[in-house]
PDB file of C-alpha atoms and ligand atoms in Angstrom:
ATOM      1  CA  MET A   1      -1.141 -15.758 -10.059  1.00 55.00           C
ATOM      2  CA  SER A   2       1.539 -15.934 -12.829  1.00 53.00           C
ATOM      3  CA  GLU A   3       4.781 -17.288 -11.607  1.00 54.00           C
ATOM      4  CA  PRO A   4       6.803 -14.978  -9.311  1.00 57.00           C
ATOM      5  CA  VAL A   5      10.308 -13.784 -10.178  1.00 58.00           C
ATOM      6  CA  TYR A   6      12.712 -14.365  -7.452  1.00 59.00           C
ATOM      7  CA  THR A   7      15.352 -11.957  -7.285  1.00 58.00           C
ATOM      8  CA  GLY A   8      18.208 -10.657  -5.118  1.00 51.00           C
ATOM      9  CA  GLY A   9      20.729  -7.872  -5.398  1.00 45.00           C
ATOM     10  CA  THR A  10      20.107  -4.207  -5.261  1.00 43.00           C
ATOM     11  CA  ALA A  11      16.974  -2.470  -5.944  1.00 46.00           C
ATOM     12  CA  SER A  12      16.180  -1.634  -9.517  1.00 47.00           C
ATOM     13  CA  LEU A  13      13.908   1.475 -10.115  1.00 47.00           C
ATOM     14  CA  ASP A  14      12.396   0.036 -13.220  1.00 52.00           C
ATOM     15  CA  CYS A  15      10.725  -3.154 -13.371  1.00 58.00           C
ATOM     16  CA  PRO A  16      12.734  -6.180 -14.404  1.00 54.00           C
ATOM     17  CA  PRO A  17      12.290  -7.501 -17.900  1.00 50.00           C
ATOM     18  CA  GLN A  18       9.641 -10.012 -16.595  1.00 48.00           C
ATOM     19  CA  ALA A  19       7.738  -6.798 -15.367  1.00 51.00           C
ATOM     20  CA  ARG A  20       4.291  -8.349 -15.987  1.00 53.00           C
ATOM     21  CA  SER A  21       5.285 -10.973 -13.400  1.00 62.00           C
ATOM     22  CA  PRO A  22       5.048 -10.252  -9.554  1.00 70.00           C
ATOM     23  CA  TRP A  23       8.537  -9.540  -8.344  1.00 84.00           C
ATOM     24  CA  LEU A  24       9.844 -10.733  -4.878  1.00 91.00           C
ATOM     25  CA  ARG A  25      12.798 -10.056  -2.931  1.00 92.00           C
ATOM     26  CA  ILE A  26      13.337 -11.840   0.219  1.00 94.00           C
ATOM     27  CA  TYR A  27      15.333 -10.339   3.302  1.00 94.00           C
ATOM     28  CA  ASP A  28      17.132 -12.366   6.000  1.00 93.00           C
ATOM     29  CA  ASP A  29      14.852 -11.090   8.869  1.00 94.00           C
ATOM     30  CA  ASP A  30      12.453  -8.347   9.726  1.00 93.00           C
ATOM     31  CA  GLU A  31      15.262  -5.842  10.441  1.00 95.00           C
ATOM     32  CA  ALA A  32      16.814  -6.216   7.005  1.00 95.00           C
ATOM     33  CA  LEU A  33      13.299  -6.088   5.475  1.00 96.00           C
ATOM     34  CA  ALA A  34      12.841  -2.679   7.341  1.00 97.00           C
ATOM     35  CA  GLY A  35      15.943  -1.431   5.873  1.00 96.00           C
ATOM     36  CA  GLY A  36      15.341  -2.649   2.438  1.00 95.00           C
ATOM     37  CA  ALA A  37      11.863  -1.293   2.168  1.00 97.00           C
ATOM     38  CA  ALA A  38      13.028   2.122   3.431  1.00 97.00           C
ATOM     39  CA  GLU A  39      15.800   2.156   0.788  1.00 96.00           C
ATOM     40  CA  HIS A  40      13.138   1.212  -1.939  1.00 95.00           C
ATOM     41  CA  ILE A  41      10.792   3.884  -0.830  1.00 97.00           C
ATOM     42  CA  VAL A  42      13.497   6.493  -0.783  1.00 97.00           C
ATOM     43  CA  GLU A  43      14.711   5.509  -4.350  1.00 95.00           C
ATOM     44  CA  LEU A  44      11.239   5.297  -5.936  1.00 96.00           C
ATOM     45  CA  ALA A  45      10.350   8.831  -4.321  1.00 97.00           C
ATOM     46  CA  ALA A  46      13.475  10.438  -5.662  1.00 97.00           C
ATOM     47  CA  GLU A  47      12.843   8.919  -9.176  1.00 95.00           C
ATOM     48  CA  ALA A  48       9.353   9.960  -9.169  1.00 96.00           C
ATOM     49  CA  ILE A  49      10.326  13.539  -8.106  1.00 97.00           C
ATOM     50  CA  ALA A  50      13.047  13.821 -10.721  1.00 96.00           C
ATOM     51  CA  ARG A  51      10.836  12.789 -13.473  1.00 95.00           C
ATOM     52  CA  ARG A  52       7.529  14.429 -12.521  1.00 95.00           C
ATOM     53  CA  GLY A  53       8.216  16.771  -9.782  1.00 97.00           C
ATOM     54  CA  ARG A  54       6.303  15.025  -6.999  1.00 97.00           C
ATOM     55  CA  CYS A  55       5.675  11.623  -5.413  1.00 98.00           C
ATOM     56  CA  THR A  56       2.374  10.243  -4.508  1.00 98.00           C
ATOM     57  CA  LEU A  57       2.863   7.826  -1.896  1.00 98.00           C
ATOM     58  CA  ALA A  58       0.053   5.670  -0.428  1.00 98.00           C
ATOM     59  CA  LEU A  59       0.734   4.052   2.801  1.00 98.00           C
ATOM     60  CA  ALA A  60      -0.231   0.834   4.353  1.00 98.00           C
ATOM     61  CA  GLY A  61      -1.699   0.537   7.865  1.00 98.00           C
ATOM     62  CA  GLY A  62      -1.163  -2.515  10.430  1.00 97.00           C
ATOM     63  CA  ASP A  63       2.143  -3.415  12.234  1.00 97.00           C
ATOM     64  CA  THR A  64       4.391  -4.433   9.368  1.00 98.00           C
ATOM     65  CA  PRO A  65       5.177  -1.061   8.344  1.00 98.00           C
ATOM     66  CA  ARG A  66       5.875   0.600  11.393  1.00 98.00           C
ATOM     67  CA  PRO A  67       9.872  -0.230  11.561  1.00 98.00           C
ATOM     68  CA  ILE A  68       9.908   0.766   7.919  1.00 98.00           C
ATOM     69  CA  TYR A  69       8.441   4.324   8.646  1.00 98.00           C
ATOM     70  CA  ALA A  70      10.568   4.523  11.752  1.00 98.00           C
ATOM     71  CA  ARG A  71      13.416   4.338   9.480  1.00 98.00           C
ATOM     72  CA  LEU A  72      12.261   6.831   7.058  1.00 98.00           C
ATOM     73  CA  ALA A  73      12.009   9.278  10.073  1.00 98.00           C
ATOM     74  CA  VAL A  74      15.674   9.217  10.881  1.00 98.00           C
ATOM     75  CA  SER A  75      19.135   9.672   9.127  1.00 97.00           C
ATOM     76  CA  PRO A  76      20.175   8.729   6.427  1.00 96.00           C
ATOM     77  CA  TRP A  77      16.792   8.029   4.888  1.00 97.00           C
ATOM     78  CA  ARG A  78      14.998  11.159   6.125  1.00 98.00           C
ATOM     79  CA  ASP A  79      17.761  13.422   4.578  1.00 98.00           C
ATOM     80  CA  ARG A  80      17.208  11.724   1.147  1.00 98.00           C
ATOM     81  CA  ILE A  81      13.587  12.672   0.806  1.00 98.00           C
ATOM     82  CA  ASP A  82      12.531  15.888  -0.692  1.00 98.00           C
ATOM     83  CA  TRP A  83       9.516  15.948   1.878  1.00 98.00           C
ATOM     84  CA  PRO A  84       7.623  19.176   0.492  1.00 98.00           C
ATOM     85  CA  ARG A  85       7.431  17.189  -2.881  1.00 98.00           C
ATOM     86  CA  LEU A  86       5.685  14.133  -1.263  1.00 98.00           C
ATOM     87  CA  GLN A  87       2.119  13.620  -1.206  1.00 98.00           C
ATOM     88  CA  ILE A  88       1.191  11.311   1.434  1.00 98.00           C
ATOM     89  CA  LEU A  89      -2.101   9.251   0.928  1.00 98.00           C
ATOM     90  CA  PHE A  90      -3.454   6.310   3.022  1.00 98.00           C
ATOM     91  CA  GLY A  91      -4.617   3.056   1.449  1.00 98.00           C
ATOM     92  CA  ASP A  92      -7.010   2.373   4.118  1.00 98.00           C
ATOM     93  CA  GLU A  93      -8.342   3.583   7.364  1.00 98.00           C
ATOM     94  CA  ARG A  94     -10.086   2.171  10.381  1.00 98.00           C
ATOM     95  CA  CYS A  95     -13.271   4.178  11.202  1.00 98.00           C
ATOM     96  CA  VAL A  96     -12.128   5.645  14.505  1.00 98.00           C
ATOM     97  CA  PRO A  97     -11.087   9.170  15.440  1.00 98.00           C
ATOM     98  CA  PRO A  98      -7.388  10.309  14.334  1.00 98.00           C
ATOM     99  CA  ASP A  99      -6.244   9.873  18.077  1.00 97.00           C
ATOM    100  CA  ASP A 100      -7.660   6.456  18.647  1.00 98.00           C
ATOM    101  CA  PRO A 101      -4.736   3.813  18.873  1.00 97.00           C
ATOM    102  CA  ARG A 102      -6.298   1.769  16.284  1.00 98.00           C
ATOM    103  CA  SER A 103      -6.007   4.528  13.785  1.00 98.00           C
ATOM    104  CA  ASN A 104      -3.866   4.000  10.904  1.00 98.00           C
ATOM    105  CA  TYR A 105      -3.079   7.777  10.696  1.00 98.00           C
ATOM    106  CA  ALA A 106      -2.238   7.855  14.169  1.00 98.00           C
ATOM    107  CA  MET A 107       0.401   5.118  13.489  1.00 98.00           C
ATOM    108  CA  VAL A 108       1.892   6.907  10.639  1.00 98.00           C
ATOM    109  CA  ARG A 109       1.731  10.274  12.633  1.00 98.00           C
ATOM    110  CA  GLU A 110       3.622   8.874  15.523  1.00 98.00           C
ATOM    111  CA  THR A 111       6.270   6.737  13.694  1.00 98.00           C
ATOM    112  CA  LEU A 112       7.008   9.117  10.677  1.00 98.00           C
ATOM    113  CA  LEU A 113       5.016  12.448  10.302  1.00 98.00           C
ATOM    114  CA  LYS A 114       5.927  14.127  13.444  1.00 98.00           C
ATOM    115  CA  HIS A 115       9.571  13.698  12.772  1.00 98.00           C
ATOM    116  CA  VAL A 116       9.903  14.863   9.012  1.00 98.00           C
ATOM    117  CA  PRO A 117       9.515  18.380   7.512  1.00 98.00           C
ATOM    118  CA  ILE A 118       6.342  17.580   5.456  1.00 98.00           C
ATOM    119  CA  PRO A 119       3.987  20.480   4.948  1.00 98.00           C
ATOM    120  CA  PRO A 120       0.517  19.480   6.689  1.00 98.00           C
ATOM    121  CA  ALA A 121      -1.358  20.130   3.494  1.00 98.00           C
ATOM    122  CA  ASN A 122       0.660  17.294   1.794  1.00 98.00           C
ATOM    123  CA  VAL A 123      -0.880  14.666   4.151  1.00 98.00           C
ATOM    124  CA  HIS A 124      -4.167  13.563   3.063  1.00 98.00           C
ATOM    125  CA  ARG A 125      -5.749  11.309   5.890  1.00 98.00           C
ATOM    126  CA  ILE A 126      -9.059   9.569   5.530  1.00 98.00           C
ATOM    127  CA  ARG A 127     -11.476  10.846   7.827  1.00 98.00           C
ATOM    128  CA  GLY A 128     -12.085   7.909  10.095  1.00 98.00           C
ATOM    129  CA  GLU A 129     -14.223   9.832  12.684  1.00 98.00           C
ATOM    130  CA  THR A 130     -16.820  10.691   9.879  1.00 98.00           C
ATOM    131  CA  VAL A 131     -19.753   8.698   8.786  1.00 98.00           C
ATOM    132  CA  PRO A 132     -17.979   6.017   6.708  1.00 98.00           C
ATOM    133  CA  ALA A 133     -19.745   6.615   3.388  1.00 98.00           C
ATOM    134  CA  ARG A 134     -19.167  10.391   3.735  1.00 98.00           C
ATOM    135  CA  ALA A 135     -15.417   9.749   4.495  1.00 98.00           C
ATOM    136  CA  ALA A 136     -15.057   7.515   1.336  1.00 98.00           C
ATOM    137  CA  ALA A 137     -16.881  10.129  -0.669  1.00 97.00           C
ATOM    138  CA  ASP A 138     -14.733  12.985   0.628  1.00 98.00           C
ATOM    139  CA  TYR A 139     -11.411  11.035   0.083  1.00 98.00           C
ATOM    140  CA  GLN A 140     -12.660  10.152  -3.647  1.00 96.00           C
ATOM    141  CA  HIS A 141     -12.717  13.852  -3.957  1.00 96.00           C
ATOM    142  CA  VAL A 142      -9.224  14.247  -2.473  1.00 97.00           C
ATOM    143  CA  LEU A 143      -8.009  11.767  -4.990  1.00 97.00           C
ATOM    144  CA  GLU A 144      -9.593  13.155  -7.939  1.00 95.00           C
ATOM    145  CA  GLN A 145      -8.050  16.553  -7.074  1.00 95.00           C
ATOM    146  CA  LEU A 146      -4.613  14.836  -6.953  1.00 96.00           C
ATOM    147  CA  PHE A 147      -5.032  12.628  -9.935  1.00 95.00           C
ATOM    148  CA  GLY A 148      -7.498  13.878 -12.049  1.00 92.00           C
ATOM    149  CA  THR A 149     -10.191  11.746 -13.906  1.00 90.00           C
ATOM    150  CA  ASP A 150      -9.616  10.191 -17.448  1.00 80.00           C
ATOM    151  CA  GLY A 151     -12.911  11.732 -18.640  1.00 73.00           C
ATOM    152  CA  THR A 152     -14.123   8.363 -19.671  1.00 76.00           C
ATOM    153  CA  ALA A 153     -17.377   6.658 -18.432  1.00 70.00           C
ATOM    154  CA  HIS A 154     -15.030   4.365 -16.498  1.00 74.00           C
ATOM    155  CA  ASN A 155     -13.815   7.318 -14.248  1.00 80.00           C
ATOM    156  CA  ARG A 156     -10.268   6.054 -14.065  1.00 85.00           C
ATOM    157  CA  PRO A 157      -7.551   8.084 -12.311  1.00 89.00           C
ATOM    158  CA  ARG A 158      -5.713   9.993 -15.200  1.00 87.00           C
ATOM    159  CA  THR A 159      -2.367   9.541 -13.390  1.00 88.00           C
ATOM    160  CA  GLY A 160      -1.925   6.812 -10.801  1.00 92.00           C
ATOM    161  CA  CYS A 161       0.013   6.723  -7.385  1.00 96.00           C
ATOM    162  CA  ASP A 162       3.765   6.708  -8.006  1.00 97.00           C
ATOM    163  CA  LEU A 163       3.964   4.023  -4.905  1.00 97.00           C
ATOM    164  CA  VAL A 164       1.284   2.065  -3.033  1.00 98.00           C
ATOM    165  CA  LEU A 165       2.535   0.220  -0.116  1.00 98.00           C
ATOM    166  CA  LEU A 166       0.300  -2.685   0.991  1.00 98.00           C
ATOM    167  CA  GLY A 167       0.227  -5.289   3.686  1.00 98.00           C
ATOM    168  CA  LEU A 168      -1.086  -8.928   3.670  1.00 98.00           C
ATOM    169  CA  GLY A 169      -3.558 -10.210   6.226  1.00 98.00           C
ATOM    170  CA  LYS A 170      -3.698 -13.675   7.284  1.00 98.00           C
ATOM    171  CA  ASP A 171      -6.949 -14.376   5.454  1.00 98.00           C
ATOM    172  CA  GLY A 172      -5.796 -12.641   2.063  1.00 98.00           C
ATOM    173  CA  HIS A 173      -7.085  -9.308   2.720  1.00 98.00           C
ATOM    174  CA  THR A 174      -5.142  -6.172   1.664  1.00 98.00           C
ATOM    175  CA  ALA A 175      -5.729  -2.339   2.690  1.00 98.00           C
ATOM    176  CA  SER A 176      -9.369  -2.875   3.917  1.00 98.00           C
ATOM    177  CA  LEU A 177     -10.557  -5.308   1.149  1.00 98.00           C
ATOM    178  CA  PHE A 178     -11.731  -8.330   2.603  1.00 98.00           C
ATOM    179  CA  PRO A 179     -12.455 -11.734   1.523  1.00 98.00           C
ATOM    180  CA  GLY A 180     -16.096 -12.187   0.226  1.00 97.00           C
ATOM    181  CA  LEU A 181     -16.979  -8.469   0.794  1.00 98.00           C
ATOM    182  CA  SER A 182     -17.865  -6.073  -2.065  1.00 98.00           C
ATOM    183  CA  ALA A 183     -15.095  -3.536  -1.882  1.00 98.00           C
ATOM    184  CA  VAL A 184     -12.860  -5.902  -3.590  1.00 98.00           C
ATOM    185  CA  ALA A 185     -15.035  -6.243  -6.581  1.00 98.00           C
ATOM    186  CA  GLU A 186     -15.528  -2.489  -6.999  1.00 96.00           C
ATOM    187  CA  THR A 187     -14.826  -1.463 -10.499  1.00 94.00           C
ATOM    188  CA  ARG A 188     -15.971   2.157 -10.400  1.00 93.00           C
ATOM    189  CA  ARG A 189     -15.633   3.700  -7.100  1.00 95.00           C
ATOM    190  CA  TRP A 190     -12.051   4.624  -6.192  1.00 96.00           C
ATOM    191  CA  VAL A 191     -12.885   4.647  -2.327  1.00 98.00           C
ATOM    192  CA  ALA A 192     -15.450   2.243  -0.402  1.00 98.00           C
ATOM    193  CA  ALA A 193     -16.579   2.007   2.875  1.00 98.00           C
ATOM    194  CA  GLU A 194     -17.556  -1.266   4.170  1.00 98.00           C
ATOM    195  CA  TYR A 195     -18.588  -3.000   7.419  1.00 98.00           C
ATOM    196  CA  VAL A 196     -16.383  -5.896   8.288  1.00 98.00           C
ATOM    197  CA  PRO A 197     -18.290  -8.303  10.496  1.00 98.00           C
ATOM    198  CA  LYS A 198     -15.172 -10.379  11.535  1.00 97.00           C
ATOM    199  CA  LEU A 199     -13.776  -7.088  12.874  1.00 97.00           C
ATOM    200  CA  ASN A 200     -17.047  -5.551  14.062  1.00 98.00           C
ATOM    201  CA  MET A 201     -15.855  -2.561  12.338  1.00 98.00           C
ATOM    202  CA  TRP A 202     -16.252  -0.052   9.562  1.00 98.00           C
ATOM    203  CA  ARG A 203     -13.330   0.522   7.324  1.00 98.00           C
ATOM    204  CA  VAL A 204     -12.810   2.788   4.390  1.00 98.00           C
ATOM    205  CA  SER A 205     -10.485   1.467   1.616  1.00 98.00           C
ATOM    206  CA  LEU A 206      -9.052   2.568  -1.688  1.00 98.00           C
ATOM    207  CA  THR A 207     -10.227  -0.022  -4.223  1.00 98.00           C
ATOM    208  CA  PRO A 208      -8.601  -1.977  -7.057  1.00 97.00           C
ATOM    209  CA  VAL A 209      -9.469   0.798  -9.447  1.00 96.00           C
ATOM    210  CA  VAL A 210      -6.730   2.964  -7.683  1.00 97.00           C
ATOM    211  CA  PHE A 211      -4.368   0.420  -7.024  1.00 97.00           C
ATOM    212  CA  ASN A 212      -4.279  -1.038 -10.365  1.00 96.00           C
ATOM    213  CA  ALA A 213      -3.802   2.506 -11.928  1.00 95.00           C
ATOM    214  CA  ALA A 214      -0.497   2.973  -9.722  1.00 96.00           C
ATOM    215  CA  ARG A 215       2.898   3.011 -11.257  1.00 95.00           C
ATOM    216  CA  ASN A 216       4.386   0.823  -8.421  1.00 95.00           C
ATOM    217  CA  VAL A 217       2.600  -1.279  -5.868  1.00 96.00           C
ATOM    218  CA  THR A 218       4.804  -3.029  -3.150  1.00 97.00           C
ATOM    219  CA  PHE A 219       3.485  -5.524  -0.643  1.00 97.00           C
ATOM    220  CA  LEU A 220       5.395  -5.990   2.471  1.00 98.00           C
ATOM    221  CA  VAL A 221       5.092  -9.085   4.400  1.00 98.00           C
ATOM    222  CA  ALA A 222       6.789 -10.267   7.564  1.00 98.00           C
ATOM    223  CA  GLY A 223       6.839 -13.224   9.950  1.00 98.00           C
ATOM    224  CA  VAL A 224       6.115 -16.860   9.834  1.00 98.00           C
ATOM    225  CA  ALA A 225       2.494 -16.304  10.542  1.00 98.00           C
ATOM    226  CA  LYS A 226       2.057 -15.013   6.974  1.00 98.00           C
ATOM    227  CA  ALA A 227       3.882 -18.047   5.395  1.00 98.00           C
ATOM    228  CA  ASP A 228       0.910 -19.922   4.419  1.00 98.00           C
ATOM    229  CA  ILE A 229      -1.101 -16.991   3.014  1.00 98.00           C
ATOM    230  CA  LEU A 230       1.917 -15.700   1.061  1.00 97.00           C
ATOM    231  CA  GLN A 231       2.392 -19.163  -0.421  1.00 96.00           C
ATOM    232  CA  THR A 232      -1.292 -19.339  -1.366  1.00 97.00           C
ATOM    233  CA  VAL A 233      -1.566 -15.844  -2.796  1.00 97.00           C
ATOM    234  CA  LEU A 234       1.563 -16.041  -4.894  1.00 95.00           C
ATOM    235  CA  GLU A 235       1.472 -19.881  -5.938  1.00 93.00           C
ATOM    236  CA  GLY A 236      -1.959 -20.710  -5.492  1.00 95.00           C
ATOM    237  CA  PRO A 237      -5.065 -20.551  -7.982  1.00 96.00           C
ATOM    238  CA  GLU A 238      -6.441 -17.007  -8.741  1.00 96.00           C
ATOM    239  CA  GLN A 239      -9.323 -16.246  -6.718  1.00 97.00           C
ATOM    240  CA  PRO A 240      -9.559 -12.599  -5.831  1.00 98.00           C
ATOM    241  CA  ARG A 241     -12.701 -12.416  -4.317  1.00 98.00           C
ATOM    242  CA  ARG A 242     -11.464 -14.974  -1.672  1.00 98.00           C
ATOM    243  CA  LEU A 243      -7.942 -13.579  -1.761  1.00 98.00           C
ATOM    244  CA  PRO A 244      -8.225  -9.826  -2.116  1.00 98.00           C
ATOM    245  CA  ALA A 245      -4.354  -9.319  -2.355  1.00 98.00           C
ATOM    246  CA  GLN A 246      -4.756 -11.099  -5.673  1.00 97.00           C
ATOM    247  CA  ALA A 247      -6.993  -8.331  -7.118  1.00 98.00           C
ATOM    248  CA  VAL A 248      -4.031  -6.013  -7.038  1.00 97.00           C
ATOM    249  CA  LYS A 249      -2.580  -6.339 -10.528  1.00 95.00           C
ATOM    250  CA  PRO A 250      -1.538  -2.858 -11.725  1.00 94.00           C
ATOM    251  CA  ASP A 251      -2.481  -2.326 -15.267  1.00 92.00           C
ATOM    252  CA  ASP A 252       0.844  -0.621 -16.489  1.00 90.00           C
ATOM    253  CA  GLY A 253       2.733  -0.523 -13.184  1.00 91.00           C
ATOM    254  CA  CYS A 254       5.031  -2.767 -11.380  1.00 92.00           C
ATOM    255  CA  LEU A 255       4.122  -5.288  -8.699  1.00 94.00           C
ATOM    256  CA  ARG A 256       6.699  -6.105  -6.150  1.00 93.00           C
ATOM    257  CA  TRP A 257       6.736  -8.334  -2.801  1.00 95.00           C
ATOM    258  CA  LEU A 258       9.129  -7.490  -0.231  1.00 95.00           C
ATOM    259  CA  ALA A 259       9.132 -10.383   2.304  1.00 96.00           C
ATOM    260  CA  ASP A 260      11.330 -11.807   5.095  1.00 96.00           C
ATOM    261  CA  VAL A 261      12.626 -15.398   5.213  1.00 95.00           C
ATOM    262  CA  PRO A 262      10.059 -16.511   7.534  1.00 96.00           C
ATOM    263  CA  ALA A 263       7.102 -15.036   5.642  1.00 97.00           C
ATOM    264  CA  ALA A 264       8.729 -16.634   2.390  1.00 95.00           C
ATOM    265  CA  SER A 265       9.338 -20.088   4.051  1.00 95.00           C
ATOM    266  CA  GLY A 266       6.255 -21.665   2.512  1.00 95.00           C
ATOM    267  CA  LEU A 267       7.003 -20.736  -1.005  1.00 94.00           C
ATOM    268  CA  ARG A 268       7.218 -24.110  -3.040  1.00 89.00           C
ATOM    269  CA  SER A 269       9.295 -22.414  -5.865  1.00 82.00           C
ATOM    270  CA  LEU A 270      12.089 -21.696  -3.354  1.00 79.00           C
ATOM    271  CA  ARG A 271      12.406 -25.190  -2.020  1.00 72.00           C
TER     272      ARG A 271
HETATM  273  C1  6PG B   1      -4.870  -2.208   8.166  1.00 57.87           C
HETATM  274  C2  6PG B   1      -4.285  -2.619   7.124  1.00 57.87           C
HETATM  275  C3  6PG B   1      -4.264  -3.868   6.602  1.00 57.87           C
HETATM  276  C4  6PG B   1      -2.932  -4.586   7.016  1.00 57.87           C
HETATM  277  C5  6PG B   1      -3.081  -6.130   7.084  1.00 57.87           C
HETATM  278  C6  6PG B   1      -1.597  -6.556   7.578  1.00 57.87           C
HETATM  279  O1  6PG B   1      -5.402  -1.122   8.460  1.00 57.87           O
HETATM  280  O2  6PG B   1      -5.071  -3.079   8.949  1.00 57.87           O
HETATM  281  O3  6PG B   1      -4.100  -1.679   6.032  1.00 57.87           O
HETATM  282  O4  6PG B   1      -4.543  -4.548   5.362  1.00 57.87           O
HETATM  283  O5  6PG B   1      -1.906  -4.155   6.103  1.00 57.87           O
HETATM  284  O6  6PG B   1      -3.907  -6.424   7.942  1.00 57.87           O
HETATM  285  O7  6PG B   1      -1.409  -6.113   8.882  1.00 57.87           O
HETATM  286  P1  6PG B   1      -0.090  -6.341   9.666  1.00 57.87           P
HETATM  287  O8  6PG B   1       1.070  -5.708   9.069  1.00 57.87           O
HETATM  288  O9  6PG B   1      -0.218  -5.925  11.078  1.00 57.87           O
HETATM  289  O10 6PG B   1       0.026  -7.917   9.783  1.00 57.87           O
END
């Protein structure tokens, strides 16, 4: 990947001048990361709503975002979001029913949604209980309604997500784009269903077509267990089929990485 820009200080809404490089902010620990990420989401949501009247926010699954969503559910962050103007999407889903503890929707419902005044119609979950290919096709339709298509043969979203949150797996996966499988290489469909052998599970994921049309993409990475992979993804050679997180490079949007010190401890540029 191109050289990341290391920066500190307060969050800026627009990309820094080096906008086309990934931009990294490092927090002392996971608590500070959670507070900083909540602030980041609130600010970008307010910005999108002020400019365009709504904010489309695609959420990450996994454990890292839990404390971030929990913060958004309480004051002062909760009171700073115009919930009826927020449209909540999911970057990926495990193919399980919405009450299954493995469901990303269930995690978001418990940590965030049930505590805030968001209209149910503004929450667009991936139907993990459905046949995976059907769930993907249905979600593609949901996204087309929200974003419109650009009418070209490439079928791109006419407008992108205002903010996509993503996690990073120890193998370099992000959302449910896994190394060596096909969804990461998708250039046409916006949503893909894929069986992930190492998890023995079907997943449904937004594809790079959607992620790379976003105005903002922010990765959230915490803990020393992610140090090696964060270093490889940010500072190693480009091999997006092996490291799907590298396939996320918004065409015109801003790519940011928020990490804590343990996760960033392997970065050579910081030594
Ligand atoms: C999921 C995810 C996935 C996740 C990473 C990191 O459904 O599991 O969306 O891509 O973000 O695996 O997960 P952790 O935050 O739990 O490390």
